[in-house]
mmCIF file of C-alpha atoms in Angstrom:
data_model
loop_
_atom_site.group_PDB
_atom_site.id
_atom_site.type_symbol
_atom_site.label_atom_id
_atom_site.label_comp_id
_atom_site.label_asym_id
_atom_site.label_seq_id
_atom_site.Cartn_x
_atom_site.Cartn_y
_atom_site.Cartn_z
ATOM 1 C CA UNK A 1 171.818 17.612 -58.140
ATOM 2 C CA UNK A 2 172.040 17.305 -62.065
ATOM 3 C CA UNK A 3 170.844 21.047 -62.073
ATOM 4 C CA UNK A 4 173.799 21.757 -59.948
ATOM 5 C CA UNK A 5 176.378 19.991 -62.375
ATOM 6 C CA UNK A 6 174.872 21.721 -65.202
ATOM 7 C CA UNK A 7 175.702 24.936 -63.506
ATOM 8 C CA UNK A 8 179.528 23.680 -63.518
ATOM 9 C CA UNK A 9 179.302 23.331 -67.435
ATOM 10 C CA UNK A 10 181.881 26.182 -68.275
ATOM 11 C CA UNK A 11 184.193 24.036 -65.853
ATOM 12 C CA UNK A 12 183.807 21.457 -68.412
ATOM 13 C CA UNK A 13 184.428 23.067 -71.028
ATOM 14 C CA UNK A 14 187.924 24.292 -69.703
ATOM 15 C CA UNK A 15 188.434 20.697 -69.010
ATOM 16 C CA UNK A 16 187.622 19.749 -72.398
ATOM 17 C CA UNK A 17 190.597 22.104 -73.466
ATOM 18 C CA UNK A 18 192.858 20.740 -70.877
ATOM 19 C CA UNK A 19 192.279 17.178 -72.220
ATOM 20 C CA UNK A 20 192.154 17.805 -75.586
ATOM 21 C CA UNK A 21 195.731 19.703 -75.410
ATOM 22 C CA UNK A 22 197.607 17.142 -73.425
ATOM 23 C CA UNK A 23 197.001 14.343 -75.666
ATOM 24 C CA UNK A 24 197.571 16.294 -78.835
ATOM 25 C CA UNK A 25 200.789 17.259 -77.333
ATOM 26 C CA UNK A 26 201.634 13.641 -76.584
ATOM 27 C CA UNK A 27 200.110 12.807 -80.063
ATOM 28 C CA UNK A 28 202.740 14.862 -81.352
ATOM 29 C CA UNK A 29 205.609 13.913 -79.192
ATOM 30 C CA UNK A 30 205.901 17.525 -77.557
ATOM 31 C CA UNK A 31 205.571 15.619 -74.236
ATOM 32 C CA UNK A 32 207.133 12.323 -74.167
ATOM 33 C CA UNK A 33 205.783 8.075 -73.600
ATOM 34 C CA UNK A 34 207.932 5.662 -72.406
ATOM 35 C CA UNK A 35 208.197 2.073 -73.805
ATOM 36 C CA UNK A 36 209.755 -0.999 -72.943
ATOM 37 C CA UNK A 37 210.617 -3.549 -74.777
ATOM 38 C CA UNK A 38 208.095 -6.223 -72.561
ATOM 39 C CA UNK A 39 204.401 -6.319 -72.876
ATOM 40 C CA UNK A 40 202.732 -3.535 -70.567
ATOM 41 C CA UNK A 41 199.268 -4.443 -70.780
ATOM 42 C CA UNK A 42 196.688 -1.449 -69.653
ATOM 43 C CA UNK A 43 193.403 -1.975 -68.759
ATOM 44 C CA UNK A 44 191.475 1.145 -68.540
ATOM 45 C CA UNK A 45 188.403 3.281 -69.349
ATOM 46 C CA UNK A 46 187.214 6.841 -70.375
ATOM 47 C CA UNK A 47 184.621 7.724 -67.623
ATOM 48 C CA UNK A 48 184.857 7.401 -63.977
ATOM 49 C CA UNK A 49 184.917 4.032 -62.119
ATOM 50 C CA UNK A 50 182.512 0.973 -62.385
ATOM 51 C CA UNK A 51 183.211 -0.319 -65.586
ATOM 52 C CA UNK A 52 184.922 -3.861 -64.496
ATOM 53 C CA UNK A 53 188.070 -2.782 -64.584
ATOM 54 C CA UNK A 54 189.302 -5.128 -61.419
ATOM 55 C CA UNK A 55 187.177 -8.458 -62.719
ATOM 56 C CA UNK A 56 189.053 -8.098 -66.237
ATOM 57 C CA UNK A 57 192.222 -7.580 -64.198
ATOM 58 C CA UNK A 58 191.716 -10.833 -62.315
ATOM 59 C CA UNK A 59 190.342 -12.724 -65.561
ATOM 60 C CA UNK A 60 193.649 -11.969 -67.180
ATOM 61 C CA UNK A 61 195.658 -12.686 -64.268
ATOM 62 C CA UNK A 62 194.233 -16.300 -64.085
ATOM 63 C CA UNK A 63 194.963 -16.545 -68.091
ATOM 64 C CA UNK A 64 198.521 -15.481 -67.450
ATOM 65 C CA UNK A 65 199.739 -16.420 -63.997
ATOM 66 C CA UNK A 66 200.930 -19.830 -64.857
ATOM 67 C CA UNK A 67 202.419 -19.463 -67.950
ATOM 68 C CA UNK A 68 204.247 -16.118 -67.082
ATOM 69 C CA UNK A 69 206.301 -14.010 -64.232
ATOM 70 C CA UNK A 70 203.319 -11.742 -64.058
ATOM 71 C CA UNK A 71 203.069 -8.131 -62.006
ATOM 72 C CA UNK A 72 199.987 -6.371 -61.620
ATOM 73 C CA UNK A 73 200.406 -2.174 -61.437
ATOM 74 C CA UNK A 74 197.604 0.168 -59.699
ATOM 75 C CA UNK A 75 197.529 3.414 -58.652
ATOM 76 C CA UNK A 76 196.168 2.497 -55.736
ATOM 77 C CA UNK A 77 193.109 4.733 -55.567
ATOM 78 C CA UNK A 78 192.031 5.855 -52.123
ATOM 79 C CA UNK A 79 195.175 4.775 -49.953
ATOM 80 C CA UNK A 80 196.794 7.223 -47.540
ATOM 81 C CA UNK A 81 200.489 6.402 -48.569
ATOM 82 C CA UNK A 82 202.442 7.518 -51.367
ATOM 83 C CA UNK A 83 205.352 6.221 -54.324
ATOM 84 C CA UNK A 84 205.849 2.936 -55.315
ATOM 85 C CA UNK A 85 204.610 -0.166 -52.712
ATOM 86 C CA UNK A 86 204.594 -3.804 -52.807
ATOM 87 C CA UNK A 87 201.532 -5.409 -51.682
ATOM 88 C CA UNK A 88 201.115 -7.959 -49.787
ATOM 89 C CA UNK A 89 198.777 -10.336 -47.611
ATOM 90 C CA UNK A 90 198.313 -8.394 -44.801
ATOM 91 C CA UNK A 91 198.504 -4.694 -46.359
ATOM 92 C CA UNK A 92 195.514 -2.257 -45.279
ATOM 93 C CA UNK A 93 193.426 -0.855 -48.042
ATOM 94 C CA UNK A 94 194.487 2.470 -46.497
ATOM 95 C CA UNK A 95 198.135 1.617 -47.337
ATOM 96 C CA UNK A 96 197.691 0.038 -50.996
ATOM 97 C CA UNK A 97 194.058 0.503 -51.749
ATOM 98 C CA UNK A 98 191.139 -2.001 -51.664
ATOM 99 C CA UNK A 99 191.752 -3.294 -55.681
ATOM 100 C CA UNK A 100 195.180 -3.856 -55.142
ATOM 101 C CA UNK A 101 194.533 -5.638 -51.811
ATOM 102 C CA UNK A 102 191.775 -7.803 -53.290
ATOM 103 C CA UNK A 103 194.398 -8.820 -56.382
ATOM 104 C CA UNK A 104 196.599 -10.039 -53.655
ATOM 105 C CA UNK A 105 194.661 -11.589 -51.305
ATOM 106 C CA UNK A 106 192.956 -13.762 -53.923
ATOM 107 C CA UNK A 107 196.103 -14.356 -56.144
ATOM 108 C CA UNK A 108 199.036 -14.331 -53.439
ATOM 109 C CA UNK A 109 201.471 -15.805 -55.614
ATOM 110 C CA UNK A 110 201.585 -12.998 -58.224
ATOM 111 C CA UNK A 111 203.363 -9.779 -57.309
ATOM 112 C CA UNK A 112 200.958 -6.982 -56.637
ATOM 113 C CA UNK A 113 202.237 -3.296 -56.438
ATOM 114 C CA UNK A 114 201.558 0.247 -56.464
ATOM 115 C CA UNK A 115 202.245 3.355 -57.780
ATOM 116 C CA UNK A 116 201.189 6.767 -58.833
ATOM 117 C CA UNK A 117 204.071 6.974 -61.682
ATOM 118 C CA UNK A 118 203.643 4.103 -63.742
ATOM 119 C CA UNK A 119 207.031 4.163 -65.644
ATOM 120 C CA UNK A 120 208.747 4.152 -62.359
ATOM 121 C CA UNK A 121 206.684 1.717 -61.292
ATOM 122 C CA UNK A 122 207.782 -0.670 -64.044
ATOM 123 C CA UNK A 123 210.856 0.277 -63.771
ATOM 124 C CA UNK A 124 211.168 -1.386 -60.390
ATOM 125 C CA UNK A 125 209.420 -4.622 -61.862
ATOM 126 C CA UNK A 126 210.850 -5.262 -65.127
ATOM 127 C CA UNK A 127 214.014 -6.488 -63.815
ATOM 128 C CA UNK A 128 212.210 -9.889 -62.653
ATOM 129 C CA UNK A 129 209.026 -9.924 -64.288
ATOM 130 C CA UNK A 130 208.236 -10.503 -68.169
ATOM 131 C CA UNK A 131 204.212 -9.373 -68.243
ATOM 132 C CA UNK A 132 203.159 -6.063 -66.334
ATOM 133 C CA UNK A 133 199.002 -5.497 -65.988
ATOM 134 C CA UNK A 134 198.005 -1.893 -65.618
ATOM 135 C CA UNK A 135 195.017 -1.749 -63.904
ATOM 136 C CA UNK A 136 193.633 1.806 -64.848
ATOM 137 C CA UNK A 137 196.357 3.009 -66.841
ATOM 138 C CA UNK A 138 194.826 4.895 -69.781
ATOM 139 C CA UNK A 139 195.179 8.342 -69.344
ATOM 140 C CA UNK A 140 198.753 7.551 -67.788
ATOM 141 C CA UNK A 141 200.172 8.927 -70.939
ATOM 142 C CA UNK A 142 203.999 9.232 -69.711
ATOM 143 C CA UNK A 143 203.734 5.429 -70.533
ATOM 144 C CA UNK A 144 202.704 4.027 -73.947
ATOM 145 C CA UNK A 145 201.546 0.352 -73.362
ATOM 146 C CA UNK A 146 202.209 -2.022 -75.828
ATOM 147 C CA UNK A 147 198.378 -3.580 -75.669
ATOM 148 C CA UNK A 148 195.479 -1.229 -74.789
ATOM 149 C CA UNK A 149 192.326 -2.503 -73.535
ATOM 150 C CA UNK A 150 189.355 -0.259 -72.960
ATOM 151 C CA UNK A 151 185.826 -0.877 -71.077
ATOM 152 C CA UNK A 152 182.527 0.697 -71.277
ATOM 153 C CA UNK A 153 179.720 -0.014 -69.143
ATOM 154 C CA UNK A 154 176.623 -1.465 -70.850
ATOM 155 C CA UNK A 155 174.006 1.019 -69.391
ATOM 156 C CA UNK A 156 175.818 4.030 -69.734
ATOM 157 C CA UNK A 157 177.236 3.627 -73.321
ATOM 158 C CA UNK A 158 174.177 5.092 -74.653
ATOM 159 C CA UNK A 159 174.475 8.252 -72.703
ATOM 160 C CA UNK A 160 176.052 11.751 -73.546
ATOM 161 C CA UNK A 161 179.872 11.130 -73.184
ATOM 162 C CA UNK A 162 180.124 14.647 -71.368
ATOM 163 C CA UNK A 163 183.457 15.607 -69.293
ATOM 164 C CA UNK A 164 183.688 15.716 -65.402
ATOM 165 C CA UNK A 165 181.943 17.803 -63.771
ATOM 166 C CA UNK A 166 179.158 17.931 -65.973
ATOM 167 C CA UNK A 167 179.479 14.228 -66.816
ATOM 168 C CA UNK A 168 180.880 11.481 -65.808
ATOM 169 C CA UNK A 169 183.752 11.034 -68.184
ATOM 170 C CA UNK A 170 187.590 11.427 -67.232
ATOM 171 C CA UNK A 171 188.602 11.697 -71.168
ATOM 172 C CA UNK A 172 186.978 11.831 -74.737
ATOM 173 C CA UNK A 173 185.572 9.047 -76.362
ATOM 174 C CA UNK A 174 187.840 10.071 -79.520
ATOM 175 C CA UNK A 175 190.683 9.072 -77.539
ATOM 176 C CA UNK A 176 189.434 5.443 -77.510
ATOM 177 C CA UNK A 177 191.335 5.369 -81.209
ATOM 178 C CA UNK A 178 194.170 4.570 -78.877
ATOM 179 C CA UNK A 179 192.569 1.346 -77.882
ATOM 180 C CA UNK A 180 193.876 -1.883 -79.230
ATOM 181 C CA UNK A 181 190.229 -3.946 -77.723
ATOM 182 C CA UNK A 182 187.130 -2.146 -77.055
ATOM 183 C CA UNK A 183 184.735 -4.303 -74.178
ATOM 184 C CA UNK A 184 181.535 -3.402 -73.151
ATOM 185 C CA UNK A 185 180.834 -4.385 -70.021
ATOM 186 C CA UNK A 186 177.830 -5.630 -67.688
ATOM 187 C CA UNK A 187 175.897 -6.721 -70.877
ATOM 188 C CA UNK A 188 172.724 -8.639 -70.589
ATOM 189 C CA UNK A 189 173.584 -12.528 -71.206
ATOM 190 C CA UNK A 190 171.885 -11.545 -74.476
ATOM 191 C CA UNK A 191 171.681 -8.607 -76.237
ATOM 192 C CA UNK A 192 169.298 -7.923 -79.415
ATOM 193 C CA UNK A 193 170.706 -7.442 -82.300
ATOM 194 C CA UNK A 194 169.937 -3.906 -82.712
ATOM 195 C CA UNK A 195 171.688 -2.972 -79.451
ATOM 196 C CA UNK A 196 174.773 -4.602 -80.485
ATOM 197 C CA UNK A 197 174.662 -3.085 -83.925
ATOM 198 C CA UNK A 198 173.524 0.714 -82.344
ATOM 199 C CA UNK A 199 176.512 0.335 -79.675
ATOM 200 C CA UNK A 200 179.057 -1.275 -82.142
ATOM 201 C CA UNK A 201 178.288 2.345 -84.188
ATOM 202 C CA UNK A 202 178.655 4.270 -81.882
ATOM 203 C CA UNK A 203 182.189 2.693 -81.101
ATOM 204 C CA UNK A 204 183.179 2.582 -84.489
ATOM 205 C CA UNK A 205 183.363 6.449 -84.596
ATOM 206 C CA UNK A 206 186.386 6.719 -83.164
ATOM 207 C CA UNK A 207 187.816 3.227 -83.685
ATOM 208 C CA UNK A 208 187.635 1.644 -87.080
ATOM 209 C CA UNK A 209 189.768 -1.554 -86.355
ATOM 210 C CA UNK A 210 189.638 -2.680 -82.730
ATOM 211 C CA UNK A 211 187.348 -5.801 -82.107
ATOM 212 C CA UNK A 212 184.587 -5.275 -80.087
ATOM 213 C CA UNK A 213 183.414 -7.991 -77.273
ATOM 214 C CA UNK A 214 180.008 -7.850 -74.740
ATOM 215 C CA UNK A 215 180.889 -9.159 -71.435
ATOM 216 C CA UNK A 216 178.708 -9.993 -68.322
ATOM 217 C CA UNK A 217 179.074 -10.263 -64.920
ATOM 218 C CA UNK A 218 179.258 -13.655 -63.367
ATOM 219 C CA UNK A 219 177.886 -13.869 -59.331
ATOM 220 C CA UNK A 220 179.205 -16.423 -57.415
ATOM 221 C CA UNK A 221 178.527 -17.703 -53.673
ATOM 222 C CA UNK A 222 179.280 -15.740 -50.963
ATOM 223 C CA UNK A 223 182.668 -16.042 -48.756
ATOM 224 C CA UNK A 224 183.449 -14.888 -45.366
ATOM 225 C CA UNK A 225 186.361 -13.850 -43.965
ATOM 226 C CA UNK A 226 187.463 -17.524 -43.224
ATOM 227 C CA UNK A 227 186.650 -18.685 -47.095
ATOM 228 C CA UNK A 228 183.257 -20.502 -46.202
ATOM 229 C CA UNK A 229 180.654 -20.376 -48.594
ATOM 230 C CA UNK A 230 177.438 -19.254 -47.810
ATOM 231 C CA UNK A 231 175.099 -22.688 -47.588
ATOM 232 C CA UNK A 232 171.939 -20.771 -46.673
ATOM 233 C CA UNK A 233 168.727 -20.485 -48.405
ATOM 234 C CA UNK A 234 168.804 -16.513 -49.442
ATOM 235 C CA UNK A 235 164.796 -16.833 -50.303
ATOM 236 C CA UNK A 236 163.739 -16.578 -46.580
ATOM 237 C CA UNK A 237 167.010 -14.325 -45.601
ATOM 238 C CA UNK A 238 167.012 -10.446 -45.332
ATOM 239 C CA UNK A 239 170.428 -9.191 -46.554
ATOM 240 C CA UNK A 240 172.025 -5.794 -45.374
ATOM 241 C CA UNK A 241 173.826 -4.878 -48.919
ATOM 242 C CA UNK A 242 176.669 -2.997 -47.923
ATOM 243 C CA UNK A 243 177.925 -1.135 -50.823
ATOM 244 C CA UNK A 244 181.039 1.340 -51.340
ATOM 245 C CA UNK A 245 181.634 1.113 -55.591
ATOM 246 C CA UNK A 246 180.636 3.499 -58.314
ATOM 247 C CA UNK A 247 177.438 1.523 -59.859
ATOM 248 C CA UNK A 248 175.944 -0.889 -57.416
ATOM 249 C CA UNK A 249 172.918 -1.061 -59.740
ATOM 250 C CA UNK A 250 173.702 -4.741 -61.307
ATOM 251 C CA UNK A 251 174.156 -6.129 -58.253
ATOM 252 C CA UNK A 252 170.821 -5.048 -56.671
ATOM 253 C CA UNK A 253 169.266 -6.368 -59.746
ATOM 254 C CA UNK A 254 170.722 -9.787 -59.546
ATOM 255 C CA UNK A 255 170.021 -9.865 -55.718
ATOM 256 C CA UNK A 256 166.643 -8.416 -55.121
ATOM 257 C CA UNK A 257 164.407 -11.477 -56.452
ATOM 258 C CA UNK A 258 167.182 -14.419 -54.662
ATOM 259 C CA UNK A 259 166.326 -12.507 -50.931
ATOM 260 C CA UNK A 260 163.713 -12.300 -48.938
ATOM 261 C CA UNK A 261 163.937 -8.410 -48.572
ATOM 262 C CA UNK A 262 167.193 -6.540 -49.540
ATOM 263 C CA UNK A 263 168.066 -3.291 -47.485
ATOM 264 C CA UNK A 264 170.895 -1.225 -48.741
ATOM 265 C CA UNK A 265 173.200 1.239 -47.591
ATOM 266 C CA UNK A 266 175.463 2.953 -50.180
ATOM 267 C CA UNK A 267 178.133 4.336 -49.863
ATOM 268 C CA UNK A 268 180.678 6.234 -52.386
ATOM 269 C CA UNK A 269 182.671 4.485 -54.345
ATOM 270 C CA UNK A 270 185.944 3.949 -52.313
ATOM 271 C CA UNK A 271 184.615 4.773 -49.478
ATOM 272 C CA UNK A 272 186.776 4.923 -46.105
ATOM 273 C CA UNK A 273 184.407 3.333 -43.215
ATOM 274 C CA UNK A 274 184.830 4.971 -40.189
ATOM 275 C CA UNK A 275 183.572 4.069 -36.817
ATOM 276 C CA UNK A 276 180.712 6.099 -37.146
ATOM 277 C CA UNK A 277 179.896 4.007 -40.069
ATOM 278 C CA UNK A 278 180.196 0.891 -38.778
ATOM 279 C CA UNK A 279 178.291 1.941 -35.841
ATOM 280 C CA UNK A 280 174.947 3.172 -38.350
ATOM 281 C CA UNK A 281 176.040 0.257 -39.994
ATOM 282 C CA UNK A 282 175.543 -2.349 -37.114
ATOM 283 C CA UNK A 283 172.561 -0.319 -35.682
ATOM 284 C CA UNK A 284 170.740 -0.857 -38.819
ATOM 285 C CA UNK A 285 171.661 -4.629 -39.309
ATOM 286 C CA UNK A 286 170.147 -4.853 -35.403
ATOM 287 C CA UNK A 287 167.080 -3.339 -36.765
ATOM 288 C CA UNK A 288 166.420 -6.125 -39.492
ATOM 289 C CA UNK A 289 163.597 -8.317 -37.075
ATOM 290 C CA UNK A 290 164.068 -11.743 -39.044
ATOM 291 C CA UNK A 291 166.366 -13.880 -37.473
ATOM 292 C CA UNK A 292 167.628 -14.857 -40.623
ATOM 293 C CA UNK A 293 169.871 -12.342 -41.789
ATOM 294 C CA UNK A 294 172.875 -11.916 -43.334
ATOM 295 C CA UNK A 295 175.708 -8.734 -44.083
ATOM 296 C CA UNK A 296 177.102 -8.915 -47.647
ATOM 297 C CA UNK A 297 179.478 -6.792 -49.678
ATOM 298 C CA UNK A 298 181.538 -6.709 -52.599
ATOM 299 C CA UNK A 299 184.931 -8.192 -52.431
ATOM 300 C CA UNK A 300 186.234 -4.811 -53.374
ATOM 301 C CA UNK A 301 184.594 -3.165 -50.500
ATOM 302 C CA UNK A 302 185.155 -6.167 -48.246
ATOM 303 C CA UNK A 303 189.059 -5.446 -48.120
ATOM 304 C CA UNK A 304 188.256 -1.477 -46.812
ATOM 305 C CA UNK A 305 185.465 -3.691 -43.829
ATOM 306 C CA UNK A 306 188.035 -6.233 -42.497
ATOM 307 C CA UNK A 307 188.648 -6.012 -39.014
ATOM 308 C CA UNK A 308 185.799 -4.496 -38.103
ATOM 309 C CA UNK A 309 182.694 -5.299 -35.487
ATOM 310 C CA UNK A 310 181.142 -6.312 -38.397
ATOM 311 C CA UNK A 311 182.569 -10.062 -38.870
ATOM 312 C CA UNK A 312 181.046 -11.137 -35.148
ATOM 313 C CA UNK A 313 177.919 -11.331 -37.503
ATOM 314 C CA UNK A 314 176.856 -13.528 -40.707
ATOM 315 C CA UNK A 315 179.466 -11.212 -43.030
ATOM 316 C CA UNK A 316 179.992 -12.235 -46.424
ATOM 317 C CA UNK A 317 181.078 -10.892 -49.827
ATOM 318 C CA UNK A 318 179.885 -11.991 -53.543
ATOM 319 C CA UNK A 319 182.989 -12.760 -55.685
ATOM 320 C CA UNK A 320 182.624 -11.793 -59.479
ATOM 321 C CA UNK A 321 183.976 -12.820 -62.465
ATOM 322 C CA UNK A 322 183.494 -11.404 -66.114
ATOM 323 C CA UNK A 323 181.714 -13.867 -68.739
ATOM 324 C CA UNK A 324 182.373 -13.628 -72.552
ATOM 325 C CA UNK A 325 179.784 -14.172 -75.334
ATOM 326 C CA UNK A 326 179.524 -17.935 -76.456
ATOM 327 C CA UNK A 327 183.154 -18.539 -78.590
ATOM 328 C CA UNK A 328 184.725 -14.886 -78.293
ATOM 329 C CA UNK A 329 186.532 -16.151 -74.900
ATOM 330 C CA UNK A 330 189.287 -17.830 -76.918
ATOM 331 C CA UNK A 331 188.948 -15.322 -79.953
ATOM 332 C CA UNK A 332 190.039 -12.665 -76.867
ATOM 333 C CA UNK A 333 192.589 -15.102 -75.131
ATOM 334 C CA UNK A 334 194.090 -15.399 -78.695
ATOM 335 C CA UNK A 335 194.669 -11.623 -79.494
ATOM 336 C CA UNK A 336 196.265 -11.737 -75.517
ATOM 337 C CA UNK A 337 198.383 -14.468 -76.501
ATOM 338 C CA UNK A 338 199.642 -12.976 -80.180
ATOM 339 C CA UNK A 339 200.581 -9.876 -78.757
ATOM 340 C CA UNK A 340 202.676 -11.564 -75.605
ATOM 341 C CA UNK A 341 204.482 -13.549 -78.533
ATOM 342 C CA UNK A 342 205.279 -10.733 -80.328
ATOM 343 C CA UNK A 343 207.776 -10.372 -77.397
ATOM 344 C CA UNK A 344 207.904 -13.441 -75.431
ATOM 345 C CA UNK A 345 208.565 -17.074 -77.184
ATOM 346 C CA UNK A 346 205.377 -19.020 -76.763
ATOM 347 C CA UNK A 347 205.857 -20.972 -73.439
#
């Protein structure tokens, strides 16, 4: 299929134009951002999904739930409802999306809503909250956050930043100058030197002053539905991966030498299961002859496979959480915490 997108290269280009003409006209203040006078806090990235956009949500809700009234913002990518939407507990991903849903479901004390127009969607929140996260924010340009934080995936950093179709960017990496912290995510525990410096380069391009942190992905036990950890031993247990998210590739790497045998069935990122699905779905799991054998998903797609025929079986999903380099944790929590100042009196 890469012969295919090449074809759709002139469609590129005109997207190129596109992009590049919007933000020079918001560059310029021909079309107008909206501020407030609160910190809005974007998280965001240049090319399309699985960059860790919803672990660095939830790492900076736990940093800033207790010390702050705290709202998280989505879009809500992939629900069937429209405007602005409180979630709650027992939302559908079809009504709020499956990030949102997750963010609520793990942190139910934080307000978690939705909403294609972010301004209006703060507007709604600002009256009783003093922090608002944006989870995927960046090219919402009607809004200009007061704190800009912008991923890039580990194994694709390296590649030719091309626009969709072509590629698999949204926006041009010049526009990361906008950035206020640049993250590159999914990182190897440790990196050599050389990478760092050959990715740090490339970063520096188009941002001269942003620090730069390498972040991993932490794997923790597996949960069902009812919060009970897995207590099995995964070295004599065939898993059914079920996967619905843009780059399943770490998590087949981390799993593949823990299991017995790993059989996976992707999906697209976002996916909507329907019964037919869940059907192939349970047919294949049937197939798998060792009696020890497990389903497990990621939390993400675990909120869009609730209440399914699915949870009569073993059916978990693998929490993550993002892991810093040893000491820039609390160099990164500091920056967090001397821009909320700037606005809020330390607490």
């Amino acid at each position: 299929m890469i012969w295919l997108r090449w074809l759709l290269f002139p469609f590129t280009i005109l997207y190129m134009i596109i992009i590049w003409t919007r933000n020079r006209l918001y560059d310029h203040h021909i079309l107008k951002s909206k501020s407030f006078d609160f910190p809005t806090i974007v998280i965001g990235n240049l090319a399309i999904g699985g960059t860790g956009k919803s672990p660095m949500t939830e790492f900076l809700i736990r940093l800033l739930k207790d010390k702050h009234t705290l709202a998280t913002l989505s879009r809500g990518y992939g629900r069937k409802t429209n405007g602005f939407r409180y979630v709650s507990e027992s939302s559908s991903a079809e009504e709020v999306g499956d990030e949102p849903l997750q963010f609520k479901r793990k942190f139910p004390t934080v307000t978690v809503s939705v909403s294609e127009d972010r301004c209006f969607g703060i507007e709604q929140l600002k009256a009783t909250h003093d922090i608002i996260l944006l989870d995927d924010a960046f090219q919402h340009r009607k809004l200009q956050p007061s704190f800009s934080i912008l991923l890039f995936d580990y194994r694709s950093i390296d590649k030719l930043p091309l626009l969709l179709p072509t590629g698999n960017y949204r926006d041009m990496m010049m526009e990361s100058h906008r950035a206020d912290v640049l993250i590159v995510t999914k990182s190897p525990a440790e990196i050599r030197p050389d990478e760092r410096s050959n990715i740090e380069k490339r970063l520096r391009k188009h941002n001269q002053t942003a620090p730069i942190y390498f972040t991993h992905i932490q794997y923790n036990t597996g949960i069902d539905a009812k919060g009970r950890l897995f207590t099995g031993d995964l070295s004599d247990t065939d898993v059914l991966l079920i996967t619905g998210i843009a780059n399943p590739a770490p998590l087949i790497q981390y799993l593949s030498p823990l299991v017995n045998r790993l059989v996976h069935m992707p999906f697209a990122d976002h996916h909507t299961f329907s019964s037919l699905d869940i059907q192939k779905i349970e047919e294949m799991y049937k197939g798998i002859t060792n009696t020890k054998k497990i389903f497990l998903t990621t939390e993400k797609d675990f909120q869009r496979l609730d209440y399914t025929p699915l949870h009569q079986y073993p059916f978990y999903y693998i929490p993550i959480e993002i892991g810093f380099e040893e000491g820039c944790q609390h160099i990164f929590e500091t920056k967090i915490f001397d821009h909320i100042n700037e606005y809020i009196p330390s607490k």
